[in-house]
Coordinates of N, CA, C and O and ligand atoms in Angstrom, one line a residue:
M19 N 7.0 62.2 18.5 CA 7.0 61.7 19.9 C 5.4 61.0 20.3 O 4.4 61.8 19.7
A20 N 5.6 59.8 20.9 CA 4.0 59.3 21.5 C 3.5 60.4 22.1 O 4.1 60.9 23.1
S21 N 2.0 60.1 22.1 CA 0.9 61.1 22.8 C 1.3 60.6 24.4 O 1.4 59.3 24.5
Y22 N 0.7 60.9 25.2 CA 0.8 60.6 26.5 C -0.3 59.4 26.7 O -1.7 59.9 26.3
D23 N -0.4 58.3 26.9 CA -1.0 57.4 27.5 C -1.9 57.4 28.8 O -1.0 57.1 29.9
D24 N -3.3 57.9 28.9 CA -3.8 58.3 30.4 C -3.9 56.7 31.3 O -3.9 56.9 32.3
N25 N -3.5 55.8 30.5 CA -3.7 54.7 31.2 C -2.6 53.6 31.4 O -2.8 52.7 32.2
N26 N -1.5 54.5 31.6 CA -0.1 53.6 31.8 C -0.3 53.7 33.6 O -1.2 54.3 33.9
V27 N 0.6 52.5 33.8 CA 0.1 52.3 35.4 C 0.4 53.7 36.4 O 0.2 53.5 37.6
F28 N 1.8 54.4 35.8 CA 1.9 55.6 36.8 C 0.9 56.7 36.7 O 0.5 57.2 37.9
A29 N 0.1 56.9 35.4 CA -1.0 57.8 35.6 C -2.0 57.4 36.5 O -2.6 57.8 37.4
K30 N -2.4 55.5 36.6 CA -3.1 55.3 37.8 C -2.8 55.6 39.1 O -3.7 55.6 39.8
I31 N -1.6 55.2 39.3 CA -1.0 55.7 40.8 C -1.3 57.0 41.0 O -1.7 57.2 42.2
L32 N -0.9 58.1 39.9 CA -1.2 59.4 40.4 C -2.9 59.6 40.7 O -3.0 60.5 41.5
R33 N -3.5 59.1 40.1 CA -4.9 59.2 40.3 C -5.7 58.5 41.4 O -6.8 58.8 41.9
G34 N -4.7 57.6 42.0 CA -5.1 56.6 43.4 C -6.1 55.5 43.3 O -6.6 54.9 43.7
E35 N -5.8 55.5 41.7 CA -6.7 53.8 41.2 C -5.9 52.7 41.3 O -6.5 51.4 41.7
I36 N -4.4 52.7 41.5 CA -3.8 51.3 42.3 C -2.9 52.1 43.1 O -2.3 53.2 43.2
P37 N -2.5 51.5 43.9 CA -1.7 51.9 45.5 C -0.3 51.8 45.1 O 0.1 51.6 44.1
C38 N 0.2 52.4 46.1 CA 1.8 52.7 45.8 C 2.5 52.8 47.2 O 1.6 53.3 48.2
D39 N 3.8 52.3 47.1 CA 4.4 52.5 48.7 C 5.0 53.8 48.6 O 6.3 53.9 48.3
K40 N 4.5 54.6 49.1 CA 4.8 56.3 48.7 C 6.1 56.6 49.7 O 6.1 56.3 50.9
V41 N 6.9 57.1 49.3 CA 8.4 57.6 49.9 C 8.1 59.2 49.9 O 8.4 59.7 50.9
Y42 N 8.0 60.0 49.2 CA 8.0 61.3 49.0 C 6.8 61.8 48.2 O 6.3 61.2 47.3
E43 N 6.1 63.3 48.7 CA 5.0 63.6 47.8 C 5.4 65.4 47.7 O 5.4 65.7 49.2
D44 N 5.3 66.0 46.8 CA 4.9 67.4 46.9 C 4.3 67.9 45.8 O 3.5 67.1 45.2
D45 N 4.2 69.4 45.5 CA 3.0 69.8 44.4 C 3.4 69.4 43.1 O 2.4 69.0 42.2
H46 N 4.7 68.8 42.8 CA 5.1 68.5 41.5 C 5.4 67.0 41.3 O 5.6 66.8 40.1
V47 N 5.7 66.5 42.4 CA 6.5 64.9 42.4 C 5.5 64.2 43.4 O 5.3 64.3 44.4
L48 N 5.8 62.8 42.7 CA 5.7 61.4 43.5 C 6.5 60.5 43.4 O 7.3 60.4 42.6
A49 N 7.1 59.9 44.8 CA 8.1 59.3 44.8 C 7.5 57.6 45.4 O 7.0 58.1 46.6
F50 N 8.0 56.8 45.1 CA 7.3 55.5 45.6 C 8.5 54.2 45.4 O 9.2 54.3 44.5
N51 N 8.1 53.3 46.1 CA 9.2 52.0 45.9 C 8.7 51.3 44.8 O 7.5 51.1 44.4
D52 N 9.7 51.0 44.0 CA 9.4 49.8 42.5 C 9.0 48.7 43.4 O 9.3 48.0 44.2
I53 N 7.9 48.0 42.7 CA 7.3 46.9 42.8 C 8.0 45.5 42.7 O 7.9 44.9 43.2
N54 N 9.0 46.0 42.1 CA 10.4 44.6 41.7 C 11.7 45.5 41.7 O 12.5 45.6 40.9
P55 N 11.8 45.5 43.2 CA 13.1 46.4 43.2 C 14.1 45.4 42.8 O 14.3 44.2 43.2
Q56 N 15.3 46.1 42.3 CA 16.4 45.6 41.6 C 17.8 45.5 42.4 O 18.6 44.9 42.5
T57 N 17.4 46.3 43.6 CA 18.4 46.8 44.7 C 17.8 46.7 46.1 O 16.5 47.5 46.2
P58 N 18.4 47.0 47.3 CA 18.0 47.0 48.5 C 16.8 48.3 48.4 O 15.9 48.2 48.9
T59 N 17.7 49.2 48.1 CA 16.5 50.7 47.6 C 16.6 50.8 46.3 O 17.7 50.4 45.7
H60 N 15.4 50.9 45.8 CA 15.0 51.1 44.5 C 13.2 51.9 44.2 O 12.3 51.6 44.4
V61 N 13.9 53.0 44.3 CA 12.6 54.3 44.5 C 12.4 55.1 43.3 O 13.6 55.1 42.2
L62 N 11.1 54.9 42.7 CA 10.9 55.6 41.4 C 10.4 57.1 41.6 O 9.7 57.4 42.5
V63 N 10.9 58.3 41.1 CA 10.7 59.3 41.4 C 10.2 60.0 39.9 O 10.7 59.8 39.1
I64 N 8.4 60.6 40.1 CA 7.9 61.0 38.6 C 7.3 62.2 38.7 O 6.8 62.6 40.1
P65 N 7.3 63.0 37.6 CA 6.6 64.1 38.1 C 5.3 64.0 38.2 O 4.8 62.9 37.2
K66 N 4.2 64.9 38.6 CA 2.9 64.8 38.7 C 2.3 65.3 37.2 O 1.2 64.5 36.7
G67 N 3.1 65.9 36.5 CA 2.8 66.4 35.0 C 2.9 65.2 34.3 O 3.5 64.4 34.2
Q68 N 1.9 65.4 32.9 CA 1.8 64.1 32.0 C 3.2 64.2 30.9 O 2.9 64.6 29.9
Y69 N 4.0 63.9 31.2 CA 5.4 63.6 30.4 C 5.8 62.0 30.0 O 5.9 61.3 31.2
V70 N 6.1 61.8 28.7 CA 6.2 60.5 28.4 C 7.6 59.8 29.1 O 7.6 58.8 29.1
S71 N 8.3 60.9 28.5 CA 9.9 60.2 28.6 C 10.7 61.3 29.3 O 10.4 62.4 29.5
S72 N 11.8 61.1 29.3 CA 13.0 62.3 29.7 C 12.9 63.4 28.8 O 13.0 64.4 28.7
D73 N 12.8 62.9 27.5 CA 12.9 63.8 26.3 C 11.6 64.8 26.4 O 11.9 66.1 26.2
D74 N 10.5 64.1 26.6 CA 9.4 65.0 26.6 C 9.7 66.1 28.1 O 9.3 67.1 27.8
F75 N 9.9 65.3 29.3 CA 10.1 66.4 30.1 C 11.0 67.6 30.0 O 11.1 68.1 30.6
F76 N 12.2 66.9 29.5 CA 13.4 67.9 29.9 C 13.0 69.1 28.6 O 13.7 70.2 29.1
N77 N 12.5 68.9 27.8 CA 12.1 69.8 26.6 C 10.6 70.6 26.9 O 10.6 71.6 26.6
E78 N 9.7 69.6 27.6 CA 8.5 70.5 27.6 C 8.1 70.9 29.2 O 7.2 71.8 29.5
A79 N 8.8 70.5 30.0 CA 8.4 70.9 31.4 C 8.8 72.1 31.9 O 9.9 73.0 31.6
S80 N 8.3 72.6 33.3 CA 8.4 73.9 33.7 C 9.8 74.1 34.4 O 10.2 72.8 34.8
D81 N 10.4 74.9 34.5 CA 11.7 75.1 35.0 C 11.5 74.4 36.8 O 12.2 73.8 37.4
A82 N 10.4 75.0 37.1 CA 9.9 74.9 39.0 C 9.8 73.1 38.8 O 10.1 72.5 39.5
E83 N 9.0 72.4 37.5 CA 8.9 71.1 37.7 C 10.0 70.5 37.7 O 10.6 69.3 38.2
I84 N 11.3 70.8 36.9 CA 12.5 70.0 36.6 C 13.2 70.3 38.0 O 13.5 69.3 38.6
A85 N 13.2 71.2 38.4 CA 13.9 71.7 39.6 C 13.1 70.6 40.9 O 14.2 70.0 41.7
A86 N 11.9 71.1 40.9 CA 11.2 69.8 41.8 C 11.5 68.4 41.8 O 11.7 67.8 43.1
L87 N 11.7 67.9 40.7 CA 12.0 66.3 40.2 C 13.7 66.3 41.3 O 13.6 65.3 41.8
F88 N 14.3 67.1 40.9 CA 16.0 66.6 41.3 C 15.9 67.0 42.7 O 16.6 66.2 43.4
R89 N 15.2 68.2 43.1 CA 15.2 68.4 44.5 C 15.0 67.0 45.1 O 15.2 67.0 46.3
A90 N 13.5 66.6 44.7 CA 13.1 65.4 45.4 C 14.0 64.6 45.6 O 14.0 63.3 46.6
A91 N 15.0 64.1 44.5 CA 15.7 63.1 44.4 C 16.8 63.3 45.6 O 17.4 62.3 46.3
G92 N 17.4 64.5 45.4 CA 18.4 64.8 46.6 C 17.9 64.6 47.6 O 18.5 64.3 48.6
K93 N 16.3 64.8 48.1 CA 15.9 64.8 49.7 C 15.7 63.5 49.9 O 15.8 62.8 51.0
I94 N 15.1 62.7 48.9 CA 15.0 61.0 49.1 C 16.3 60.5 49.3 O 16.6 59.8 50.5
A95 N 17.5 60.7 48.6 CA 18.7 60.2 49.0 C 19.4 60.3 50.4 O 19.6 59.4 50.9
R96 N 18.8 61.7 50.8 CA 19.4 62.0 52.0 C 18.7 61.3 53.2 O 19.0 60.8 54.2
E97 N 17.3 61.4 52.8 CA 16.4 60.8 54.0 C 16.6 59.5 54.0 O 16.7 58.8 55.2
R98 N 17.0 58.4 52.9 CA 17.1 57.3 53.1 C 18.6 56.9 53.8 O 18.8 56.0 53.7
G99 N 19.5 58.0 53.7 CA 20.5 57.4 54.1 C 21.6 57.0 53.0 O 22.4 56.0 53.4
I100 N 21.6 57.0 52.0 CA 22.4 56.5 51.0 C 23.5 57.3 50.5 O 24.0 56.8 49.8
V101 N 23.3 58.4 51.1 CA 24.7 59.2 50.1 C 26.1 58.6 50.4 O 26.7 59.0 49.4
A102 N 26.0 58.5 51.6 CA 27.7 58.1 51.9 C 28.1 56.8 51.3 O 29.1 57.1 50.8
D103 N 27.2 55.8 51.3 CA 27.5 54.8 50.6 C 27.6 54.9 49.0 O 28.2 54.0 48.2
G104 N 26.6 55.8 48.7 CA 26.4 56.1 46.9 C 25.2 55.4 46.7 O 24.4 54.4 47.3
Y105 N 24.9 55.9 45.6 CA 23.8 55.8 44.6 C 23.7 55.8 43.8 O 24.8 56.7 42.6
R106 N 22.9 55.2 42.6 CA 22.9 55.7 41.0 C 21.4 56.1 40.8 O 20.5 55.7 41.3
I107 N 21.2 56.9 40.0 CA 20.1 57.5 39.2 C 20.3 57.1 37.7 O 21.1 57.6 37.1
L108 N 19.0 56.6 37.4 CA 18.7 56.1 36.1 C 17.4 56.6 35.7 O 16.8 56.4 36.1
A109 N 17.5 56.9 34.0 CA 16.1 57.1 33.4 C 16.3 56.5 31.9 O 16.9 56.7 30.9
N110 N 15.2 55.8 31.8 CA 15.5 54.9 30.5 C 14.4 55.6 29.5 O 13.2 56.0 30.0
C111 N 15.1 55.8 28.4 CA 14.2 56.8 27.4 C 13.8 56.2 25.6 O 15.0 55.7 25.4
G112 N 12.9 55.4 25.9 CA 12.6 54.8 24.4 C 12.8 53.5 24.6 O 13.2 52.4 25.3
R113 N 12.9 52.9 23.1 CA 13.1 51.2 22.7 C 14.6 50.8 23.5 O 14.5 50.0 23.8
D114 N 15.3 51.5 22.7 CA 16.6 51.0 23.1 C 17.3 51.0 24.6 O 17.9 50.2 25.0
A115 N 16.7 51.8 25.7 CA 16.8 51.8 26.7 C 15.8 51.2 27.6 O 15.7 50.8 28.7
H116 N 14.9 50.5 26.8 CA 13.7 49.3 27.3 C 13.1 50.0 28.4 O 12.3 49.6 29.4
Q117 N 12.2 51.1 28.3 CA 11.6 51.9 29.0 C 10.4 51.2 28.9 O 9.6 51.1 27.6
E118 N 9.7 50.9 30.0 CA 8.4 50.2 29.8 C 7.2 50.8 30.4 O 6.2 50.7 29.9
V119 N 7.5 51.9 31.4 CA 6.1 52.8 31.7 C 6.6 54.2 30.9 O 7.1 54.7 31.2
P120 N 5.3 54.6 30.1 CA 5.6 55.7 29.4 C 5.1 56.9 30.2 O 4.1 58.0 29.6
H121 N 5.9 57.0 31.3 CA 5.5 58.0 32.0 C 7.0 58.4 32.7 O 7.4 57.6 33.4
F122 N 7.4 59.8 32.5 CA 8.7 60.1 32.7 C 9.0 59.6 34.4 O 8.3 59.7 35.0
H123 N 10.1 59.0 34.5 CA 10.4 58.6 35.9 C 12.0 58.5 35.9 O 12.9 57.9 35.2
L124 N 12.6 59.1 37.4 CA 13.7 58.3 37.6 C 14.0 57.1 38.5 O 12.9 57.0 39.4
H125 N 14.7 56.3 38.5 CA 15.0 55.3 39.3 C 16.2 55.6 40.1 O 17.3 56.2 39.5
I126 N 16.1 55.6 41.8 CA 17.4 55.5 42.4 C 17.7 54.1 42.9 O 16.6 53.6 43.5
F127 N 18.8 53.7 42.5 CA 19.2 52.4 43.1 C 20.2 52.7 44.2 O 21.2 53.4 44.0
A128 N 20.4 51.9 45.1 CA 21.5 51.8 46.2 C 21.1 50.8 47.1 O 20.1 49.9 47.1
G129 N 22.1 50.7 48.2 CA 21.5 49.5 49.2 C 22.7 48.4 49.1 O 23.0 47.5 49.8
C130 N 23.5 48.2 47.9 CA 24.2 47.4 47.8 C 25.5 47.9 46.6 O 25.4 48.8 46.1
D131 N 26.9 47.0 46.3 CA 27.5 47.6 45.2 C 26.8 47.4 43.7 O 26.5 46.2 43.5
L132 N 26.7 48.5 43.3 CA 25.9 48.7 41.9 C 26.4 48.4 40.8 O 26.0 48.1 39.6
G133 N 27.8 47.8 40.8 CA 28.1 47.3 39.6 C 28.7 48.1 38.5 O 28.8 49.4 38.6
I134 N 28.9 47.4 37.3 CA 29.4 48.3 36.2 C 28.2 49.0 35.8 O 27.0 48.8 36.3
M135 N 28.4 50.5 35.3 CA 27.2 51.4 34.8 C 26.3 50.8 34.0 O 25.3 50.7 34.4
I136 N 26.7 50.0 32.7 CA 25.6 49.3 31.9 C 26.4 48.5 31.1 O 28.0 48.2 31.2
R137 N 25.6 47.5 30.8 CA 26.0 46.4 30.0 C 25.3 46.2 28.8 O 24.5 45.7 28.5
P138 N 25.7 47.0 27.4 CA 24.7 47.0 26.6 C 25.1 45.7 25.7 O 26.1 44.9 26.0
N139 N 24.1 45.5 24.9 CA 24.0 44.5 24.1 C 24.5 45.1 22.4 O 23.5 45.8 21.9
R140 N 25.5 45.0 22.3 CA 26.0 45.8 21.3 C 25.7 45.1 19.8 O 25.6 43.6 19.9
Ligands
5GP202 P1 11.3 51.7 33.0 O1 11.8 50.3 32.4 O2 10.2 51.9 32.4 O3 12.1 52.6 33.4 O4 10.8 51.1 34.4 C1 9.8 51.0 35.0 C2 9.7 50.4 36.6 O5 8.3 50.6 37.0 C3 10.2 49.1 36.5 O6 11.2 48.9 37.4 C4 8.9 48.4 37.4 O7 9.4 47.3 38.1 C5 8.3 49.5 38.1 N1 6.4 49.5 37.7 C6 5.8 48.8 37.0 N2 4.6 48.6 37.2 C7 4.5 48.9 38.9 C8 3.5 49.2 39.5 O8 2.2 49.2 39.5 N3 4.2 49.7 40.9 C9 5.3 50.2 40.8 N4 5.5 50.8 42.3 N5 6.3 50.1 40.1 C10 6.0 49.6 38.9

């Protein structure tokens, strides 16, 4: 597994070196609007800890960190009022998933019909 790159864009956001449009924050989690939203609601939910990917996070994070991330996603969905119409949570891990930013994050998509689940290039 690749080591954590301190200069990735989410690390810079966490250090306050570049701004973000914050949606939620607690001891373990920061959430903010995606800079290039794919849907009317497109929120990124990230752990404050240094985890490269879902593989790293799921295997190395503490139970408290893992619980905090999913609790945060649930709170954001309720606060945004997207539960009734529905939403999608997605995490890209690695090359085949086209993960661009090497700091683990959940995407929350909502606000329109989200279409089919995935469209793979077979
Ligand atoms: P990935 O492909 O790694 O799952 O998704 C990375 C996401 O981060 C993309 O949706 C992209 O638009 C978003 N992103 C990249 N740079 C920035 C940034 O500087 N600020 C914010 N808010 N989002 C970013």
